[in-house]
């Protein structure tokens, strides 16, 4: 009896230790991505400049020569790596929150798609995990579909960071890149565009479900020009993982944010999550709140090389209605009250 009691206690200790190790790995996996998002581009640029001033300058010079040669690769579909997309670290990243991908309809491999992702959140954590990694099984749920998450083109001017982003299937959110993927890369491509962009990130806060969409029609025009079907995507919980200081319209804080957004392409947010060692302190780590990304029903789009504004407005209206229906159908399943309304700005 004593021996079995000791063995049982040791087993309990082993599983406790394993649980703690897994939790620490989850924290590390999320921390490395947050640091990548915030500082990797600037840090790699400064390190490269420093190496140019040392005896190892030839290494930096060789990389810069490669950079010049490879400059247009992001505009041509990038250079994805299934090995990187399947790293174990992304599974720990997924389980930290956790993040889940929900499929509602099949997607034909004979068509191309533009996914509209909502809401932006602070860092688009659900968009990254679901579409730039295989952690939630996007390849198994949508066989034959190649997802490309579109992000700021400026990220691809940063050394090292650009290569890291491309390995996950991330591409610049510009006309050249989208045109190439939808017209010269065959079928079965899905470009994920966070439609609300930086403007939407300024309003994200826990408990708020709002999207910046009324005047965002460029993605609809692109879909018409390429005959790419539109797919609404809503990520429940994306706004819950960080707390943000929201500046009122007309305040000096909002004025500064909008100036940054206009001239640089992103809006600086004042936000915080939890600390590295405790969830009761402030820090850069997001709160471990569940994020569930629901991929809705595709809207069949005809190919019109030069669509009129009336045609763009018509399909944009269809898209907005489809997104609202998707939100209303699944909101109660993922923790929201039936009375919750999606605010479309």
Short mmCIF file of C-alpha atoms in Angstrom, two decimals:
data_model
loop_
_atom_site.label_atom_id
_atom_site.label_comp_id
_atom_site.label_asym_id
_atom_site.label_seq_id
_atom_site.Cartn_x
_atom_site.Cartn_y
_atom_site.Cartn_z
CA UNK A 1 0.00 0.00 0.00
CA UNK A 2 2.81 2.42 0.86
CA UNK A 3 4.62 1.63 -2.38
CA UNK A 4 1.55 2.21 -4.52
CA UNK A 5 0.86 5.49 -2.70
CA UNK A 6 4.39 6.72 -3.40
CA UNK A 7 4.10 5.67 -7.05
CA UNK A 8 0.76 7.48 -7.36
CA UNK A 9 2.26 10.63 -5.83
CA UNK A 10 5.22 10.49 -8.22
CA UNK A 11 2.85 10.10 -11.18
CA UNK A 12 0.85 13.12 -10.02
CA UNK A 13 4.08 15.10 -9.70
CA UNK A 14 5.17 14.02 -13.20
CA UNK A 15 1.91 15.14 -14.79
CA UNK A 16 1.98 18.40 -12.83
CA UNK A 17 5.49 19.08 -14.08
CA UNK A 18 4.51 18.21 -17.63
CA UNK A 19 1.57 20.61 -17.43
CA UNK A 20 3.82 23.39 -16.16
CA UNK A 21 6.39 22.76 -18.89
CA UNK A 22 3.68 22.90 -21.57
CA UNK A 23 2.35 26.17 -20.15
CA UNK A 24 5.83 27.70 -20.22
CA UNK A 25 6.32 26.54 -23.81
CA UNK A 26 3.02 28.16 -24.72
CA UNK A 27 4.14 31.44 -23.13
CA UNK A 28 7.50 31.30 -24.94
CA UNK A 29 5.86 30.58 -28.29
CA UNK A 30 3.51 33.57 -27.95
CA UNK A 31 6.27 35.85 -26.63
CA UNK A 32 8.54 35.17 -29.60
CA UNK A 33 5.72 36.03 -31.99
CA UNK A 34 4.82 39.25 -30.14
CA UNK A 35 8.47 40.34 -30.23
CA UNK A 36 8.61 39.44 -33.92
CA UNK A 37 5.54 41.58 -34.55
CA UNK A 38 6.84 44.56 -32.57
CA UNK A 39 10.62 44.71 -32.93
CA UNK A 40 12.11 42.05 -35.23
CA UNK A 41 12.18 44.23 -38.35
CA UNK A 42 13.92 47.18 -36.69
CA UNK A 43 16.24 44.91 -34.68
CA UNK A 44 17.39 42.97 -37.77
CA UNK A 45 17.99 46.20 -39.69
CA UNK A 46 20.16 47.62 -36.89
CA UNK A 47 22.09 44.35 -36.50
CA UNK A 48 22.75 44.23 -40.25
CA UNK A 49 24.05 47.82 -40.19
CA UNK A 50 26.28 46.97 -37.23
CA UNK A 51 27.74 43.89 -38.96
CA UNK A 52 28.62 46.05 -41.97
CA UNK A 53 30.93 48.02 -39.65
CA UNK A 54 32.73 44.95 -38.31
CA UNK A 55 35.20 42.41 -39.67
CA UNK A 56 32.24 40.26 -40.65
CA UNK A 57 30.99 42.87 -43.13
CA UNK A 58 31.17 40.37 -46.01
CA UNK A 59 28.32 38.35 -44.49
CA UNK A 60 26.07 41.41 -44.38
CA UNK A 61 27.15 42.43 -47.88
CA UNK A 62 26.26 39.00 -49.26
CA UNK A 63 22.83 39.16 -47.64
CA UNK A 64 22.22 42.67 -49.03
CA UNK A 65 23.18 41.43 -52.51
CA UNK A 66 20.70 38.58 -52.08
CA UNK A 67 18.09 41.07 -50.88
CA UNK A 68 18.43 43.13 -54.06
CA UNK A 69 18.19 39.99 -56.21
CA UNK A 70 15.18 38.68 -54.27
CA UNK A 71 13.40 42.03 -53.83
CA UNK A 72 10.31 41.24 -55.92
CA UNK A 73 9.67 37.75 -54.56
CA UNK A 74 7.04 38.94 -52.03
CA UNK A 75 5.05 40.40 -54.93
CA UNK A 76 5.05 37.02 -56.70
CA UNK A 77 3.46 34.82 -54.09
CA UNK A 78 6.43 34.77 -51.72
CA UNK A 79 8.31 31.67 -50.67
CA UNK A 80 6.23 29.58 -48.28
CA UNK A 81 7.72 26.71 -46.32
CA UNK A 82 5.53 23.83 -45.17
CA UNK A 83 8.28 22.94 -42.71
CA UNK A 84 8.00 26.35 -41.01
CA UNK A 85 4.19 26.29 -41.14
CA UNK A 86 4.24 22.94 -39.31
CA UNK A 87 6.66 23.93 -36.52
CA UNK A 88 5.62 22.51 -33.15
CA UNK A 89 5.91 26.02 -31.67
CA UNK A 90 2.71 27.02 -33.48
CA UNK A 91 0.77 24.26 -31.74
CA UNK A 92 1.87 25.70 -28.38
CA UNK A 93 0.91 29.14 -29.71
CA UNK A 94 -2.55 27.78 -30.57
CA UNK A 95 -3.07 26.12 -27.19
CA UNK A 96 -2.10 29.22 -25.19
CA UNK A 97 -5.43 30.94 -25.96
CA UNK A 98 -6.67 28.47 -27.41
CA UNK A 99 -7.32 29.33 -31.07
CA UNK A 100 -9.79 27.33 -33.16
CA UNK A 101 -10.73 27.38 -36.87
CA UNK A 102 -14.33 26.55 -37.80
CA UNK A 103 -15.23 25.54 -41.34
CA UNK A 104 -18.84 26.05 -42.43
CA UNK A 105 -18.66 25.32 -46.19
CA UNK A 106 -16.41 23.57 -48.68
CA UNK A 107 -14.25 25.63 -51.02
CA UNK A 108 -13.73 24.57 -54.64
CA UNK A 109 -10.11 24.25 -55.74
CA UNK A 110 -11.15 25.49 -59.20
CA UNK A 111 -11.86 28.96 -57.80
CA UNK A 112 -9.79 31.70 -56.19
CA UNK A 113 -10.94 33.50 -53.05
CA UNK A 114 -10.58 36.69 -51.07
CA UNK A 115 -11.27 36.16 -47.37
CA UNK A 116 -12.34 39.27 -45.48
CA UNK A 117 -11.03 38.84 -41.93
CA UNK A 118 -12.77 40.69 -39.07
CA UNK A 119 -11.99 42.18 -36.63
CA UNK A 120 -8.35 43.30 -36.78
CA UNK A 121 -7.70 43.28 -33.04
CA UNK A 122 -4.33 44.60 -31.89
CA UNK A 123 -2.14 42.05 -33.67
CA UNK A 124 -4.45 39.81 -35.71
CA UNK A 125 -3.50 36.75 -33.65
CA UNK A 126 -6.28 34.56 -35.01
CA UNK A 127 -5.48 35.48 -38.61
CA UNK A 128 -1.83 34.58 -38.17
CA UNK A 129 -2.34 31.28 -36.34
CA UNK A 130 -5.14 30.02 -38.60
CA UNK A 131 -3.80 31.00 -42.01
CA UNK A 132 -0.01 31.37 -41.68
CA UNK A 133 0.54 28.12 -39.80
CA UNK A 134 -0.97 24.65 -39.90
CA UNK A 135 -1.64 24.62 -36.15
CA UNK A 136 -5.43 24.67 -36.55
CA UNK A 137 -5.47 22.42 -39.62
CA UNK A 138 -6.34 24.86 -42.39
CA UNK A 139 -4.71 22.56 -44.95
CA UNK A 140 -6.82 19.58 -43.81
CA UNK A 141 -10.06 21.55 -43.51
CA UNK A 142 -9.66 23.20 -46.91
CA UNK A 143 -7.67 20.69 -48.98
CA UNK A 144 -6.17 22.11 -52.16
CA UNK A 145 -6.53 25.73 -50.97
CA UNK A 146 -3.36 27.83 -50.50
CA UNK A 147 -3.93 30.62 -47.95
CA UNK A 148 -1.97 33.88 -48.22
CA UNK A 149 -2.30 36.28 -45.30
CA UNK A 150 -1.85 39.85 -46.58
CA UNK A 151 -0.09 42.38 -44.35
CA UNK A 152 1.65 45.77 -44.60
CA UNK A 153 4.02 45.98 -47.56
CA UNK A 154 6.55 47.85 -45.39
CA UNK A 155 7.26 44.65 -43.46
CA UNK A 156 8.82 43.17 -46.60
CA UNK A 157 11.43 45.91 -46.77
CA UNK A 158 12.89 44.71 -43.46
CA UNK A 159 15.81 42.26 -43.71
CA UNK A 160 15.30 38.78 -42.24
CA UNK A 161 11.75 39.65 -41.17
CA UNK A 162 10.61 39.51 -44.81
CA UNK A 163 11.97 35.99 -45.21
CA UNK A 164 10.40 34.86 -41.95
CA UNK A 165 7.00 36.24 -42.99
CA UNK A 166 7.17 34.71 -46.48
CA UNK A 167 7.94 31.28 -45.03
CA UNK A 168 4.48 31.31 -43.44
CA UNK A 169 2.72 32.26 -46.67
CA UNK A 170 2.37 35.94 -45.77
CA UNK A 171 2.35 38.45 -48.65
CA UNK A 172 2.15 42.25 -49.03
CA UNK A 173 -1.34 43.71 -49.10
CA UNK A 174 -0.76 45.66 -52.32
CA UNK A 175 -2.15 45.56 -55.85
CA UNK A 176 0.88 43.87 -57.46
CA UNK A 177 0.94 40.99 -55.00
CA UNK A 178 -2.81 40.35 -55.08
CA UNK A 179 -2.97 40.60 -58.89
CA UNK A 180 -0.16 38.06 -59.24
CA UNK A 181 -1.69 35.51 -56.87
CA UNK A 182 -5.18 35.77 -58.36
CA UNK A 183 -4.18 35.84 -62.03
CA UNK A 184 -0.80 34.11 -62.46
CA UNK A 185 -0.75 31.48 -59.74
CA UNK A 186 -3.46 29.12 -60.94
CA UNK A 187 -6.58 28.39 -58.91
CA UNK A 188 -7.14 27.33 -55.32
CA UNK A 189 -5.62 30.51 -53.86
CA UNK A 190 -7.16 32.33 -50.90
CA UNK A 191 -5.92 35.80 -49.96
CA UNK A 192 -6.83 36.77 -46.41
CA UNK A 193 -7.25 40.54 -46.09
CA UNK A 194 -7.85 42.14 -42.69
CA UNK A 195 -10.28 44.63 -44.20
CA UNK A 196 -10.55 47.04 -41.28
CA UNK A 197 -6.79 47.51 -41.10
CA UNK A 198 -5.16 50.04 -38.80
CA UNK A 199 -8.33 52.13 -38.48
CA UNK A 200 -10.18 49.18 -36.99
CA UNK A 201 -7.37 48.40 -34.54
CA UNK A 202 -7.89 51.82 -32.90
CA UNK A 203 -11.35 50.82 -31.70
CA UNK A 204 -10.74 47.24 -30.60
CA UNK A 205 -11.35 46.63 -26.93
CA UNK A 206 -12.74 43.74 -24.86
CA UNK A 207 -16.50 43.39 -25.08
CA UNK A 208 -16.80 45.35 -28.33
CA UNK A 209 -17.77 43.76 -31.65
CA UNK A 210 -17.40 46.36 -34.37
CA UNK A 211 -15.87 46.34 -37.86
CA UNK A 212 -14.65 49.11 -40.15
CA UNK A 213 -16.29 48.14 -43.43
CA UNK A 214 -18.82 50.65 -44.80
CA UNK A 215 -16.28 52.51 -46.93
CA UNK A 216 -13.85 49.62 -47.48
CA UNK A 217 -14.75 48.51 -51.01
CA UNK A 218 -11.37 48.05 -52.67
CA UNK A 219 -11.27 44.34 -51.88
CA UNK A 220 -14.68 43.90 -53.55
CA UNK A 221 -13.45 45.62 -56.71
CA UNK A 222 -10.39 43.35 -56.78
CA UNK A 223 -12.63 40.31 -56.40
CA UNK A 224 -14.75 41.44 -59.35
CA UNK A 225 -11.73 42.15 -61.56
CA UNK A 226 -10.37 38.65 -60.95
CA UNK A 227 -13.62 36.74 -60.53
CA UNK A 228 -12.51 35.68 -57.04
CA UNK A 229 -15.24 34.61 -54.63
CA UNK A 230 -15.63 36.61 -51.42
CA UNK A 231 -15.63 34.77 -48.09
CA UNK A 232 -16.60 36.54 -44.84
CA UNK A 233 -14.56 35.49 -41.79
CA UNK A 234 -15.30 36.53 -38.22
CA UNK A 235 -12.96 35.86 -35.31
CA UNK A 236 -14.82 35.71 -32.01
CA UNK A 237 -12.54 36.71 -29.14
CA UNK A 238 -9.95 38.61 -31.22
CA UNK A 239 -10.72 41.82 -29.33
CA UNK A 240 -10.55 40.16 -25.92
CA UNK A 241 -6.83 39.37 -25.69
CA UNK A 242 -5.54 42.94 -25.15
CA UNK A 243 -6.81 45.99 -23.32
CA UNK A 244 -6.37 49.33 -25.06
CA UNK A 245 -6.62 53.00 -24.20
CA UNK A 246 -9.29 54.33 -26.57
CA UNK A 247 -8.90 58.00 -27.52
CA UNK A 248 -12.09 59.86 -28.34
CA UNK A 249 -12.59 61.40 -31.78
CA UNK A 250 -11.17 64.93 -31.78
CA UNK A 251 -8.68 64.26 -28.98
CA UNK A 252 -4.94 64.84 -29.42
CA UNK A 253 -4.29 61.12 -29.00
CA UNK A 254 -6.61 60.16 -31.86
CA UNK A 255 -5.10 62.93 -34.01
CA UNK A 256 -1.60 61.49 -33.55
CA UNK A 257 -2.84 57.97 -34.29
CA UNK A 258 -4.54 59.05 -37.50
CA UNK A 259 -1.45 60.96 -38.67
CA UNK A 260 0.66 57.83 -38.20
CA UNK A 261 -1.97 55.77 -39.99
CA UNK A 262 -2.09 58.16 -42.95
CA UNK A 263 1.66 58.61 -43.49
CA UNK A 264 3.18 55.34 -42.26
CA UNK A 265 0.38 52.80 -42.73
CA UNK A 266 -0.13 51.70 -39.14
CA UNK A 267 -1.63 53.34 -36.07
CA UNK A 268 0.27 53.28 -32.76
CA UNK A 269 -1.97 51.80 -30.07
CA UNK A 270 -1.50 52.13 -26.33
CA UNK A 271 -2.35 48.67 -25.10
CA UNK A 272 -1.35 46.05 -22.57
CA UNK A 273 -1.81 42.39 -21.84
CA UNK A 274 -0.55 40.27 -18.98
CA UNK A 275 2.96 40.00 -17.56
CA UNK A 276 5.46 37.29 -18.39
CA UNK A 277 5.38 35.69 -14.94
CA UNK A 278 1.90 36.57 -13.72
CA UNK A 279 -1.50 37.16 -15.27
CA UNK A 280 -2.15 39.76 -12.56
CA UNK A 281 0.53 42.16 -13.84
CA UNK A 282 0.71 44.23 -17.01
CA UNK A 283 2.90 43.21 -19.92
CA UNK A 284 3.10 42.46 -23.64
CA UNK A 285 1.73 38.94 -23.51
CA UNK A 286 -1.91 38.69 -24.63
CA UNK A 287 -4.44 37.36 -22.17
CA UNK A 288 -5.22 33.68 -22.67
CA UNK A 289 -8.75 34.14 -23.97
CA UNK A 290 -10.24 31.76 -26.57
CA UNK A 291 -10.28 32.92 -30.19
CA UNK A 292 -12.62 31.12 -32.58
CA UNK A 293 -12.35 31.99 -36.27
CA UNK A 294 -15.40 31.09 -38.35
CA UNK A 295 -15.02 30.90 -42.14
CA UNK A 296 -18.37 31.64 -43.75
CA UNK A 297 -20.08 30.74 -47.00
CA UNK A 298 -18.38 31.95 -50.20
CA UNK A 299 -20.19 34.54 -52.30
CA UNK A 300 -19.90 33.74 -56.01
CA UNK A 301 -18.43 36.72 -57.83
CA UNK A 302 -18.48 37.21 -61.63
CA UNK A 303 -15.37 38.37 -63.45
CA UNK A 304 -15.80 41.98 -64.57
CA UNK A 305 -12.58 43.59 -65.74
CA UNK A 306 -13.83 47.15 -65.25
CA UNK A 307 -16.72 47.03 -62.73
CA UNK A 308 -18.91 50.07 -62.28
CA UNK A 309 -19.39 51.67 -58.88
CA UNK A 310 -22.95 50.33 -58.86
CA UNK A 311 -21.67 46.78 -59.30
CA UNK A 312 -19.06 47.24 -56.57
CA UNK A 313 -21.71 48.64 -54.21
CA UNK A 314 -24.06 45.73 -54.96
CA UNK A 315 -21.55 43.01 -54.09
CA UNK A 316 -20.21 45.00 -51.16
CA UNK A 317 -23.75 45.11 -49.75
CA UNK A 318 -24.05 41.35 -50.26
CA UNK A 319 -20.79 40.86 -48.39
CA UNK A 320 -21.82 43.05 -45.44
CA UNK A 321 -25.12 41.21 -45.10
CA UNK A 322 -23.36 37.86 -45.28
CA UNK A 323 -20.91 38.89 -42.54
CA UNK A 324 -23.75 40.06 -40.26
CA UNK A 325 -25.61 36.78 -40.81
CA UNK A 326 -22.45 34.82 -40.00
CA UNK A 327 -21.98 36.80 -36.78
CA UNK A 328 -25.61 36.38 -35.73
CA UNK A 329 -25.61 32.64 -36.43
CA UNK A 330 -22.55 31.83 -34.31
CA UNK A 331 -22.43 34.54 -31.64
CA UNK A 332 -24.33 32.58 -28.97
CA UNK A 333 -22.18 29.48 -29.59
CA UNK A 334 -19.05 31.38 -28.67
CA UNK A 335 -20.07 33.20 -25.54
CA UNK A 336 -22.01 36.23 -26.76
CA UNK A 337 -25.61 37.01 -25.80
CA UNK A 338 -28.36 36.75 -28.41
CA UNK A 339 -28.89 40.50 -28.05
CA UNK A 340 -25.33 41.30 -29.20
CA UNK A 341 -25.26 43.29 -32.45
CA UNK A 342 -22.31 43.59 -34.84
CA UNK A 343 -21.52 47.27 -35.31
CA UNK A 344 -20.55 48.08 -38.92
CA UNK A 345 -18.74 51.42 -39.28
#
